[in-house]
JSON list of C-alpha atoms in Angstrom, two decimals:
[
{"chain": "A", "resi": 20, "resn": "UNK", "atom": "CA", "xyz": [-29.70, -8.41, 14.70]},
{"chain": "A", "resi": 21, "resn": "UNK", "atom": "CA", "xyz": [-29.84, -4.99, 12.62]},
{"chain": "A", "resi": 22, "resn": "UNK", "atom": "CA", "xyz": [-26.67, -2.99, 12.53]},
{"chain": "A", "resi": 23, "resn": "UNK", "atom": "CA", "xyz": [-26.68, 0.52, 12.65]},
{"chain": "A", "resi": 24, "resn": "UNK", "atom": "CA", "xyz": [-28.73, 2.71, 10.49]},
{"chain": "A", "resi": 25, "resn": "UNK", "atom": "CA", "xyz": [-28.07, 5.64, 8.68]},
{"chain": "A", "resi": 26, "resn": "UNK", "atom": "CA", "xyz": [-30.30, 7.89, 6.62]},
{"chain": "A", "resi": 27, "resn": "UNK", "atom": "CA", "xyz": [-30.24, 9.35, 4.13]},
{"chain": "A", "resi": 28, "resn": "UNK", "atom": "CA", "xyz": [-27.12, 8.05, 2.11]},
{"chain": "A", "resi": 29, "resn": "UNK", "atom": "CA", "xyz": [-26.97, 10.82, 0.18]},
{"chain": "A", "resi": 30, "resn": "UNK", "atom": "CA", "xyz": [-27.40, 14.91, 0.80]},
{"chain": "A", "resi": 31, "resn": "UNK", "atom": "CA", "xyz": [-27.14, 17.50, -1.38]},
{"chain": "A", "resi": 32, "resn": "UNK", "atom": "CA", "xyz": [-27.43, 21.03, -0.24]},
{"chain": "A", "resi": 33, "resn": "UNK", "atom": "CA", "xyz": [-27.17, 24.41, -0.73]},
{"chain": "A", "resi": 34, "resn": "UNK", "atom": "CA", "xyz": [-24.41, 27.06, 0.90]},
{"chain": "A", "resi": 35, "resn": "UNK", "atom": "CA", "xyz": [-26.08, 28.70, 3.62]},
{"chain": "A", "resi": 36, "resn": "UNK", "atom": "CA", "xyz": [-29.29, 25.13, 4.07]},
{"chain": "A", "resi": 37, "resn": "UNK", "atom": "CA", "xyz": [-28.74, 23.33, 7.49]},
{"chain": "A", "resi": 38, "resn": "UNK", "atom": "CA", "xyz": [-29.23, 19.56, 7.22]},
{"chain": "A", "resi": 39, "resn": "UNK", "atom": "CA", "xyz": [-29.81, 17.28, 10.06]},
{"chain": "A", "resi": 40, "resn": "UNK", "atom": "CA", "xyz": [-28.84, 13.28, 9.80]},
{"chain": "A", "resi": 41, "resn": "UNK", "atom": "CA", "xyz": [-30.03, 10.17, 11.98]},
{"chain": "A", "resi": 42, "resn": "UNK", "atom": "CA", "xyz": [-28.11, 7.88, 13.66]},
{"chain": "A", "resi": 43, "resn": "UNK", "atom": "CA", "xyz": [-30.37, 4.55, 14.23]},
{"chain": "A", "resi": 44, "resn": "UNK", "atom": "CA", "xyz": [-27.31, 2.35, 16.81]},
{"chain": "A", "resi": 45, "resn": "UNK", "atom": "CA", "xyz": [-27.11, -1.52, 17.24]},
{"chain": "A", "resi": 46, "resn": "UNK", "atom": "CA", "xyz": [-30.23, -2.14, 19.18]},
{"chain": "A", "resi": 47, "resn": "UNK", "atom": "CA", "xyz": [-28.51, -2.35, 23.26]},
{"chain": "A", "resi": 48, "resn": "UNK", "atom": "CA", "xyz": [-26.26, 0.55, 22.30]},
{"chain": "A", "resi": 49, "resn": "UNK", "atom": "CA", "xyz": [-26.59, 3.57, 24.56]},
{"chain": "A", "resi": 50, "resn": "UNK", "atom": "CA", "xyz": [-23.51, 4.94, 23.47]},
{"chain": "A", "resi": 51, "resn": "UNK", "atom": "CA", "xyz": [-23.36, 6.81, 19.81]},
{"chain": "A", "resi": 52, "resn": "UNK", "atom": "CA", "xyz": [-20.59, 8.44, 18.26]},
{"chain": "A", "resi": 53, "resn": "UNK", "atom": "CA", "xyz": [-20.05, 10.61, 15.00]},
{"chain": "A", "resi": 54, "resn": "UNK", "atom": "CA", "xyz": [-17.41, 10.82, 12.41]},
{"chain": "A", "resi": 55, "resn": "UNK", "atom": "CA", "xyz": [-17.09, 13.36, 9.69]},
{"chain": "A", "resi": 56, "resn": "UNK", "atom": "CA", "xyz": [-14.70, 11.88, 6.48]},
{"chain": "A", "resi": 57, "resn": "UNK", "atom": "CA", "xyz": [-13.13, 13.90, 4.33]},
{"chain": "A", "resi": 58, "resn": "UNK", "atom": "CA", "xyz": [-10.25, 13.09, 1.49]},
{"chain": "A", "resi": 59, "resn": "UNK", "atom": "CA", "xyz": [-7.59, 15.77, 2.87]},
{"chain": "A", "resi": 60, "resn": "UNK", "atom": "CA", "xyz": [-8.30, 15.60, 7.22]},
{"chain": "A", "resi": 61, "resn": "UNK", "atom": "CA", "xyz": [-8.93, 11.37, 7.81]},
{"chain": "A", "resi": 62, "resn": "UNK", "atom": "CA", "xyz": [-11.62, 9.99, 10.34]},
{"chain": "A", "resi": 63, "resn": "UNK", "atom": "CA", "xyz": [-12.32, 13.19, 12.73]},
{"chain": "A", "resi": 64, "resn": "UNK", "atom": "CA", "xyz": [-14.54, 13.18, 16.08]},
{"chain": "A", "resi": 65, "resn": "UNK", "atom": "CA", "xyz": [-17.69, 15.51, 16.21]},
{"chain": "A", "resi": 66, "resn": "UNK", "atom": "CA", "xyz": [-19.02, 14.55, 19.76]},
{"chain": "A", "resi": 67, "resn": "UNK", "atom": "CA", "xyz": [-20.33, 11.11, 21.47]},
{"chain": "A", "resi": 68, "resn": "UNK", "atom": "CA", "xyz": [-23.10, 10.45, 23.80]},
{"chain": "A", "resi": 69, "resn": "UNK", "atom": "CA", "xyz": [-24.52, 8.48, 26.41]},
{"chain": "A", "resi": 70, "resn": "UNK", "atom": "CA", "xyz": [-28.25, 8.83, 27.85]},
{"chain": "A", "resi": 71, "resn": "UNK", "atom": "CA", "xyz": [-28.72, 11.26, 26.10]},
{"chain": "A", "resi": 72, "resn": "UNK", "atom": "CA", "xyz": [-25.77, 12.89, 26.85]},
{"chain": "A", "resi": 73, "resn": "UNK", "atom": "CA", "xyz": [-22.69, 14.88, 25.29]},
{"chain": "A", "resi": 74, "resn": "UNK", "atom": "CA", "xyz": [-20.44, 13.67, 27.32]},
{"chain": "A", "resi": 75, "resn": "UNK", "atom": "CA", "xyz": [-17.63, 14.52, 24.88]},
{"chain": "A", "resi": 76, "resn": "UNK", "atom": "CA", "xyz": [-17.39, 17.28, 21.60]},
{"chain": "A", "resi": 77, "resn": "UNK", "atom": "CA", "xyz": [-13.97, 17.39, 18.67]},
{"chain": "A", "resi": 78, "resn": "UNK", "atom": "CA", "xyz": [-12.80, 20.37, 17.41]},
{"chain": "A", "resi": 79, "resn": "UNK", "atom": "CA", "xyz": [-16.20, 21.09, 15.09]},
{"chain": "A", "resi": 80, "resn": "UNK", "atom": "CA", "xyz": [-17.49, 25.43, 15.42]},
{"chain": "A", "resi": 81, "resn": "UNK", "atom": "CA", "xyz": [-21.14, 25.56, 16.84]},
{"chain": "A", "resi": 82, "resn": "UNK", "atom": "CA", "xyz": [-22.34, 25.03, 13.48]},
{"chain": "A", "resi": 83, "resn": "UNK", "atom": "CA", "xyz": [-22.57, 21.07, 14.59]},
{"chain": "A", "resi": 84, "resn": "UNK", "atom": "CA", "xyz": [-24.61, 20.15, 16.72]},
{"chain": "A", "resi": 85, "resn": "UNK", "atom": "CA", "xyz": [-26.35, 16.54, 18.15]},
{"chain": "A", "resi": 86, "resn": "UNK", "atom": "CA", "xyz": [-28.87, 14.76, 20.35]},
{"chain": "A", "resi": 87, "resn": "UNK", "atom": "CA", "xyz": [-30.00, 11.35, 21.38]},
{"chain": "A", "resi": 88, "resn": "UNK", "atom": "CA", "xyz": [-33.54, 10.38, 22.06]},
{"chain": "A", "resi": 89, "resn": "UNK", "atom": "CA", "xyz": [-33.87, 8.17, 24.94]},
{"chain": "A", "resi": 90, "resn": "UNK", "atom": "CA", "xyz": [-34.56, 5.04, 22.38]},
{"chain": "A", "resi": 91, "resn": "UNK", "atom": "CA", "xyz": [-30.51, 5.70, 21.84]},
{"chain": "A", "resi": 92, "resn": "UNK", "atom": "CA", "xyz": [-31.06, 6.60, 18.69]},
{"chain": "A", "resi": 93, "resn": "UNK", "atom": "CA", "xyz": [-29.81, 10.44, 17.29]},
{"chain": "A", "resi": 94, "resn": "UNK", "atom": "CA", "xyz": [-29.41, 13.09, 15.09]},
{"chain": "A", "resi": 95, "resn": "UNK", "atom": "CA", "xyz": [-26.88, 15.50, 14.12]},
{"chain": "A", "resi": 96, "resn": "UNK", "atom": "CA", "xyz": [-27.52, 18.50, 12.32]},
{"chain": "A", "resi": 97, "resn": "UNK", "atom": "CA", "xyz": [-25.26, 21.21, 10.53]},
{"chain": "A", "resi": 98, "resn": "UNK", "atom": "CA", "xyz": [-26.47, 24.69, 10.52]},
{"chain": "A", "resi": 99, "resn": "UNK", "atom": "CA", "xyz": [-25.05, 27.37, 8.13]},
{"chain": "A", "resi": 100, "resn": "UNK", "atom": "CA", "xyz": [-23.79, 25.13, 5.31]},
{"chain": "A", "resi": 101, "resn": "UNK", "atom": "CA", "xyz": [-20.07, 25.59, 4.08]},
{"chain": "A", "resi": 102, "resn": "UNK", "atom": "CA", "xyz": [-19.49, 24.28, 0.92]},
{"chain": "A", "resi": 103, "resn": "UNK", "atom": "CA", "xyz": [-15.66, 22.29, 3.12]},
{"chain": "A", "resi": 104, "resn": "UNK", "atom": "CA", "xyz": [-18.88, 20.31, 5.51]},
{"chain": "A", "resi": 105, "resn": "UNK", "atom": "CA", "xyz": [-19.11, 18.10, 2.33]},
{"chain": "A", "resi": 106, "resn": "UNK", "atom": "CA", "xyz": [-18.32, 15.09, 3.97]},
{"chain": "A", "resi": 107, "resn": "UNK", "atom": "CA", "xyz": [-19.22, 11.62, 4.44]},
{"chain": "A", "resi": 108, "resn": "UNK", "atom": "CA", "xyz": [-20.45, 11.23, 7.86]},
{"chain": "A", "resi": 109, "resn": "UNK", "atom": "CA", "xyz": [-20.69, 7.73, 9.81]},
{"chain": "A", "resi": 110, "resn": "UNK", "atom": "CA", "xyz": [-22.19, 7.15, 13.25]},
{"chain": "A", "resi": 111, "resn": "UNK", "atom": "CA", "xyz": [-21.05, 4.32, 15.45]},
{"chain": "A", "resi": 112, "resn": "UNK", "atom": "CA", "xyz": [-22.55, 2.44, 18.33]},
{"chain": "A", "resi": 113, "resn": "UNK", "atom": "CA", "xyz": [-20.70, 0.94, 21.08]},
{"chain": "A", "resi": 114, "resn": "UNK", "atom": "CA", "xyz": [-22.07, -0.88, 24.32]},
{"chain": "A", "resi": 115, "resn": "UNK", "atom": "CA", "xyz": [-20.59, 0.43, 27.57]},
{"chain": "A", "resi": 116, "resn": "UNK", "atom": "CA", "xyz": [-18.45, -0.81, 29.75]},
{"chain": "A", "resi": 117, "resn": "UNK", "atom": "CA", "xyz": [-15.04, -3.03, 29.07]},
{"chain": "A", "resi": 118, "resn": "UNK", "atom": "CA", "xyz": [-13.03, -2.69, 26.01]},
{"chain": "A", "resi": 119, "resn": "UNK", "atom": "CA", "xyz": [-15.26, -2.07, 23.49]},
{"chain": "A", "resi": 120, "resn": "UNK", "atom": "CA", "xyz": [-15.43, -1.75, 19.73]},
{"chain": "A", "resi": 121, "resn": "UNK", "atom": "CA", "xyz": [-17.74, 0.75, 17.82]},
{"chain": "A", "resi": 122, "resn": "UNK", "atom": "CA", "xyz": [-20.05, -0.76, 15.20]},
{"chain": "A", "resi": 123, "resn": "UNK", "atom": "CA", "xyz": [-21.21, 1.69, 12.03]},
{"chain": "A", "resi": 124, "resn": "UNK", "atom": "CA", "xyz": [-23.04, 2.47, 9.81]},
{"chain": "A", "resi": 125, "resn": "UNK", "atom": "CA", "xyz": [-22.78, 3.59, 5.74]},
{"chain": "A", "resi": 126, "resn": "UNK", "atom": "CA", "xyz": [-22.38, 6.70, 6.77]},
{"chain": "A", "resi": 127, "resn": "UNK", "atom": "CA", "xyz": [-24.37, 9.03, 4.60]},
{"chain": "A", "resi": 128, "resn": "UNK", "atom": "CA", "xyz": [-22.18, 10.88, 2.37]},
{"chain": "A", "resi": 129, "resn": "UNK", "atom": "CA", "xyz": [-23.48, 14.99, 2.50]},
{"chain": "A", "resi": 130, "resn": "UNK", "atom": "CA", "xyz": [-22.83, 17.56, -0.36]},
{"chain": "A", "resi": 131, "resn": "UNK", "atom": "CA", "xyz": [-22.69, 21.45, -0.15]},
{"chain": "A", "resi": 132, "resn": "UNK", "atom": "CA", "xyz": [-22.94, 23.22, -3.22]},
{"chain": "B", "resi": 2, "resn": "UNK", "atom": "CA", "xyz": [-2.93, 6.65, 26.44]},
{"chain": "B", "resi": 3, "resn": "UNK", "atom": "CA", "xyz": [-3.50, 4.98, 23.67]},
{"chain": "B", "resi": 4, "resn": "UNK", "atom": "CA", "xyz": [-2.14, 5.78, 20.36]},
{"chain": "B", "resi": 5, "resn": "UNK", "atom": "CA", "xyz": [-1.60, 4.34, 16.89]},
{"chain": "B", "resi": 6, "resn": "UNK", "atom": "CA", "xyz": [0.44, 5.19, 14.13]},
{"chain": "B", "resi": 7, "resn": "UNK", "atom": "CA", "xyz": [0.14, 3.76, 10.57]},
{"chain": "B", "resi": 8, "resn": "UNK", "atom": "CA", "xyz": [3.20, 3.79, 8.41]},
{"chain": "B", "resi": 9, "resn": "UNK", "atom": "CA", "xyz": [2.01, 4.30, 4.99]},
{"chain": "B", "resi": 10, "resn": "UNK", "atom": "CA", "xyz": [-0.54, 6.07, 3.50]},
{"chain": "B", "resi": 11, "resn": "UNK", "atom": "CA", "xyz": [-1.06, 3.97, -0.01]},
{"chain": "B", "resi": 12, "resn": "UNK", "atom": "CA", "xyz": [-0.08, 0.40, -0.71]},
{"chain": "B", "resi": 13, "resn": "UNK", "atom": "CA", "xyz": [0.34, -1.05, -4.19]},
{"chain": "B", "resi": 14, "resn": "UNK", "atom": "CA", "xyz": [0.43, -4.82, -3.99]},
{"chain": "B", "resi": 15, "resn": "UNK", "atom": "CA", "xyz": [-0.24, -7.30, -7.39]},
{"chain": "B", "resi": 16, "resn": "UNK", "atom": "CA", "xyz": [-3.03, -9.13, -7.18]},
{"chain": "B", "resi": 17, "resn": "UNK", "atom": "CA", "xyz": [-2.56, -12.72, -5.36]},
{"chain": "B", "resi": 18, "resn": "UNK", "atom": "CA", "xyz": [0.18, -11.51, -3.82]},
{"chain": "B", "resi": 19, "resn": "UNK", "atom": "CA", "xyz": [1.22, -11.02, 0.03]},
{"chain": "B", "resi": 20, "resn": "UNK", "atom": "CA", "xyz": [0.45, -7.71, 1.67]},
{"chain": "B", "resi": 21, "resn": "UNK", "atom": "CA", "xyz": [0.87, -6.69, 5.05]},
{"chain": "B", "resi": 22, "resn": "UNK", "atom": "CA", "xyz": [-0.16, -3.31, 5.87]},
{"chain": "B", "resi": 23, "resn": "UNK", "atom": "CA", "xyz": [1.90, -1.44, 9.40]},
{"chain": "B", "resi": 24, "resn": "UNK", "atom": "CA", "xyz": [0.84, -0.18, 11.96]},
{"chain": "B", "resi": 25, "resn": "UNK", "atom": "CA", "xyz": [2.64, 0.84, 15.64]},
{"chain": "B", "resi": 26, "resn": "UNK", "atom": "CA", "xyz": [1.25, 1.64, 18.95]},
{"chain": "B", "resi": 27, "resn": "UNK", "atom": "CA", "xyz": [2.30, 3.59, 22.12]},
{"chain": "B", "resi": 28, "resn": "UNK", "atom": "CA", "xyz": [0.94, 2.84, 25.37]},
{"chain": "B", "resi": 29, "resn": "UNK", "atom": "CA", "xyz": [1.77, 2.46, 28.86]},
{"chain": "B", "resi": 30, "resn": "UNK", "atom": "CA", "xyz": [-0.35, 0.46, 30.07]},
{"chain": "B", "resi": 31, "resn": "UNK", "atom": "CA", "xyz": [-2.46, -2.63, 28.73]},
{"chain": "B", "resi": 32, "resn": "UNK", "atom": "CA", "xyz": [-2.75, -3.13, 24.92]},
{"chain": "B", "resi": 33, "resn": "UNK", "atom": "CA", "xyz": [-6.13, -3.22, 22.98]},
{"chain": "B", "resi": 34, "resn": "UNK", "atom": "CA", "xyz": [-5.77, -2.47, 19.47]},
{"chain": "B", "resi": 35, "resn": "UNK", "atom": "CA", "xyz": [-8.46, -3.01, 16.30]},
{"chain": "B", "resi": 36, "resn": "UNK", "atom": "CA", "xyz": [-8.01, -3.47, 12.88]},
{"chain": "B", "resi": 37, "resn": "UNK", "atom": "CA", "xyz": [-10.82, -1.62, 10.66]},
{"chain": "B", "resi": 38, "resn": "UNK", "atom": "CA", "xyz": [-11.51, -2.21, 6.62]},
{"chain": "B", "resi": 39, "resn": "UNK", "atom": "CA", "xyz": [-13.61, 0.96, 4.61]},
{"chain": "B", "resi": 40, "resn": "UNK", "atom": "CA", "xyz": [-14.56, 0.08, 1.29]},
{"chain": "B", "resi": 41, "resn": "UNK", "atom": "CA", "xyz": [-15.64, 2.13, -0.84]},
{"chain": "B", "resi": 42, "resn": "UNK", "atom": "CA", "xyz": [-18.60, 4.01, -0.54]},
{"chain": "B", "resi": 43, "resn": "UNK", "atom": "CA", "xyz": [-19.49, 2.75, 2.63]},
{"chain": "B", "resi": 44, "resn": "UNK", "atom": "CA", "xyz": [-19.21, 2.48, 6.41]},
{"chain": "B", "resi": 45, "resn": "UNK", "atom": "CA", "xyz": [-16.00, 0.83, 8.56]},
{"chain": "B", "resi": 46, "resn": "UNK", "atom": "CA", "xyz": [-16.48, -2.28, 9.86]},
{"chain": "B", "resi": 47, "resn": "UNK", "atom": "CA", "xyz": [-14.30, -3.96, 11.88]},
{"chain": "B", "resi": 48, "resn": "UNK", "atom": "CA", "xyz": [-11.69, -6.53, 10.80]},
{"chain": "B", "resi": 49, "resn": "UNK", "atom": "CA", "xyz": [-10.35, -8.90, 13.74]},
{"chain": "B", "resi": 50, "resn": "UNK", "atom": "CA", "xyz": [-9.12, -7.09, 17.66]},
{"chain": "B", "resi": 51, "resn": "UNK", "atom": "CA", "xyz": [-6.27, -8.00, 19.87]},
{"chain": "B", "resi": 52, "resn": "UNK", "atom": "CA", "xyz": [-7.68, -8.15, 23.27]},
{"chain": "B", "resi": 53, "resn": "UNK", "atom": "CA", "xyz": [-5.35, -10.40, 24.93]},
{"chain": "B", "resi": 54, "resn": "UNK", "atom": "CA", "xyz": [-3.96, -15.02, 24.65]},
{"chain": "B", "resi": 55, "resn": "UNK", "atom": "CA", "xyz": [-2.63, -15.35, 21.63]},
{"chain": "B", "resi": 56, "resn": "UNK", "atom": "CA", "xyz": [-0.22, -12.48, 19.96]},
{"chain": "B", "resi": 57, "resn": "UNK", "atom": "CA", "xyz": [-1.90, -14.08, 16.53]},
{"chain": "B", "resi": 58, "resn": "UNK", "atom": "CA", "xyz": [-5.08, -12.73, 15.54]},
{"chain": "B", "resi": 59, "resn": "UNK", "atom": "CA", "xyz": [-7.34, -14.17, 12.76]},
{"chain": "B", "resi": 60, "resn": "UNK", "atom": "CA", "xyz": [-9.86, -11.98, 11.17]},
{"chain": "B", "resi": 61, "resn": "UNK", "atom": "CA", "xyz": [-12.38, -11.75, 8.53]},
{"chain": "B", "resi": 62, "resn": "UNK", "atom": "CA", "xyz": [-12.25, -12.10, 5.07]},
{"chain": "B", "resi": 63, "resn": "UNK", "atom": "CA", "xyz": [-8.35, -14.11, 5.24]},
{"chain": "B", "resi": 64, "resn": "UNK", "atom": "CA", "xyz": [-6.57, -11.16, 7.20]},
{"chain": "B", "resi": 65, "resn": "UNK", "atom": "CA", "xyz": [-4.48, -11.57, 10.30]},
{"chain": "B", "resi": 66, "resn": "UNK", "atom": "CA", "xyz": [-2.37, -9.91, 12.57]},
{"chain": "B", "resi": 67, "resn": "UNK", "atom": "CA", "xyz": [0.28, -10.26, 14.54]},
{"chain": "B", "resi": 68, "resn": "UNK", "atom": "CA", "xyz": [1.63, -8.21, 18.18]},
{"chain": "B", "resi": 69, "resn": "UNK", "atom": "CA", "xyz": [4.68, -7.89, 18.37]},
{"chain": "B", "resi": 70, "resn": "UNK", "atom": "CA", "xyz": [5.19, -6.19, 22.20]},
{"chain": "B", "resi": 71, "resn": "UNK", "atom": "CA", "xyz": [9.10, -6.06, 21.73]},
{"chain": "B", "resi": 72, "resn": "UNK", "atom": "CA", "xyz": [8.51, -4.01, 18.61]},
{"chain": "B", "resi": 73, "resn": "UNK", "atom": "CA", "xyz": [5.30, -2.83, 19.19]},
{"chain": "B", "resi": 74, "resn": "UNK", "atom": "CA", "xyz": [3.70, -3.25, 16.33]},
{"chain": "B", "resi": 75, "resn": "UNK", "atom": "CA", "xyz": [0.30, -4.90, 15.35]},
{"chain": "B", "resi": 76, "resn": "UNK", "atom": "CA", "xyz": [0.80, -5.40, 11.10]},
{"chain": "B", "resi": 77, "resn": "UNK", "atom": "CA", "xyz": [-1.72, -6.26, 9.02]},
{"chain": "B", "resi": 78, "resn": "UNK", "atom": "CA", "xyz": [-1.26, -9.70, 6.63]},
{"chain": "B", "resi": 79, "resn": "UNK", "atom": "CA", "xyz": [-3.05, -11.74, 4.11]},
{"chain": "B", "resi": 80, "resn": "UNK", "atom": "CA", "xyz": [-1.40, -13.87, 1.79]},
{"chain": "B", "resi": 81, "resn": "UNK", "atom": "CA", "xyz": [-3.17, -13.94, -0.75]},
{"chain": "B", "resi": 82, "resn": "UNK", "atom": "CA", "xyz": [-4.85, -10.12, -1.77]},
{"chain": "B", "resi": 83, "resn": "UNK", "atom": "CA", "xyz": [-7.58, -10.15, -4.21]},
{"chain": "B", "resi": 84, "resn": "UNK", "atom": "CA", "xyz": [-9.11, -7.26, -5.53]},
{"chain": "B", "resi": 85, "resn": "UNK", "atom": "CA", "xyz": [-12.22, -7.56, -3.59]},
{"chain": "B", "resi": 86, "resn": "UNK", "atom": "CA", "xyz": [-9.41, -6.09, -0.94]},
{"chain": "B", "resi": 87, "resn": "UNK", "atom": "CA", "xyz": [-9.59, -2.93, -2.12]},
{"chain": "B", "resi": 88, "resn": "UNK", "atom": "CA", "xyz": [-10.13, -1.21, 0.78]},
{"chain": "B", "resi": 89, "resn": "UNK", "atom": "CA", "xyz": [-8.77, 1.72, 3.75]},
{"chain": "B", "resi": 90, "resn": "UNK", "atom": "CA", "xyz": [-8.15, 0.24, 6.39]},
{"chain": "B", "resi": 91, "resn": "UNK", "atom": "CA", "xyz": [-7.24, 1.82, 10.33]},
{"chain": "B", "resi": 92, "resn": "UNK", "atom": "CA", "xyz": [-5.46, 0.76, 12.86]},
{"chain": "B", "resi": 93, "resn": "UNK", "atom": "CA", "xyz": [-6.63, 2.52, 16.05]},
{"chain": "B", "resi": 94, "resn": "UNK", "atom": "CA", "xyz": [-7.06, 1.89, 19.98]},
{"chain": "B", "resi": 95, "resn": "UNK", "atom": "CA", "xyz": [-10.42, 0.95, 21.85]},
{"chain": "B", "resi": 96, "resn": "UNK", "atom": "CA", "xyz": [-12.20, 4.34, 22.61]},
{"chain": "B", "resi": 97, "resn": "UNK", "atom": "CA", "xyz": [-10.49, 5.86, 25.32]},
{"chain": "B", "resi": 98, "resn": "UNK", "atom": "CA", "xyz": [-11.64, 7.93, 28.25]},
{"chain": "B", "resi": 99, "resn": "UNK", "atom": "CA", "xyz": [-13.24, 11.37, 25.91]},
{"chain": "B", "resi": 100, "resn": "UNK", "atom": "CA", "xyz": [-14.94, 8.68, 24.93]},
{"chain": "B", "resi": 101, "resn": "UNK", "atom": "CA", "xyz": [-13.80, 8.56, 21.35]},
{"chain": "B", "resi": 102, "resn": "UNK", "atom": "CA", "xyz": [-11.58, 6.56, 19.03]},
{"chain": "B", "resi": 103, "resn": "UNK", "atom": "CA", "xyz": [-8.36, 7.98, 17.83]},
{"chain": "B", "resi": 104, "resn": "UNK", "atom": "CA", "xyz": [-7.72, 6.83, 14.42]},
{"chain": "B", "resi": 105, "resn": "UNK", "atom": "CA", "xyz": [-4.32, 5.98, 12.39]},
{"chain": "B", "resi": 106, "resn": "UNK", "atom": "CA", "xyz": [-4.34, 8.07, 9.46]},
{"chain": "B", "resi": 107, "resn": "UNK", "atom": "CA", "xyz": [-5.14, 4.91, 7.23]},
{"chain": "B", "resi": 108, "resn": "UNK", "atom": "CA", "xyz": [-3.56, 2.66, 4.46]},
{"chain": "B", "resi": 109, "resn": "UNK", "atom": "CA", "xyz": [-5.06, 2.69, 1.15]},
{"chain": "B", "resi": 110, "resn": "UNK", "atom": "CA", "xyz": [-4.46, -0.96, -0.62]},
{"chain": "B", "resi": 111, "resn": "UNK", "atom": "CA", "xyz": [-4.37, -0.21, -4.48]},
{"chain": "B", "resi": 112, "resn": "UNK", "atom": "CA", "xyz": [-4.87, -4.04, -6.17]},
{"chain": "B", "resi": 113, "resn": "UNK", "atom": "CA", "xyz": [-3.17, -4.23, -9.82]},
{"chain": "B", "resi": 114, "resn": "UNK", "atom": "CA", "xyz": [-4.75, -6.54, -11.40]}
]
C-alpha cells in the first residue's frame, strides 16, 4: 500500500510569508503527527491529530498551526516565516491502539530566505 | 513514561567493520522500543522493534538489536557495515500517552572507506 506522502518536497520562501505543507497518511491510519527537524534541535514534536482533532501540541509559537480533514489528510501552516523556521518538516501517520510505530513521509525541506 | 538516551552523537567506522550504536532506556512499566533510520534527505523508516518475546531482534538491512533488561539497553548492531549504511539512527519508545514520540538525540553513522 502507498506510504505517507508529503508535498511539496522542497520549498523556498521569503521572511514574512506564510506556507502550507500537506501530508497524506497511509490508508487506514487516522493519527497524523508533525515534527520539525533541524541540525541544532533534532526532532521536535509540533502537533498530533486524530479524527480532525488536535490531541497534543508541542512547544511552538502560535504561528505554527495545523488541521486534519475527514479523510485523515493533514496540513500544517506557518505564518510570518522567520529564518529560524528553515528545517525539514516530517509527517508521520500511525494506526490507533496498541503499541504503535510511526510511518514517515519523505519530508518537506523548507528554506526561508 | 519511557525515555531513551543515545550515548554517541557520531560513530565513525571503517567499511566492512562491525558497529554498535548504543541506546539506553528508562521505564517503570513494560518496555517497547524501536530503532529508526534516516538516510540523507529522507524521512525516517523503521529498522526494527522490540515488543516482547526474544530479546534478540532482527531488522532490515542486516541490523539487529538486543534488549537487555539488566543493563536497560537496546543497542543496535551490524556485523559488517557498507557505505550505504551512512545515515542517522534514532532510538525511540512508542508514541506516549500524549500522542508524541520522544526521540533519542540520534547517532550519525559515518562510514570510512
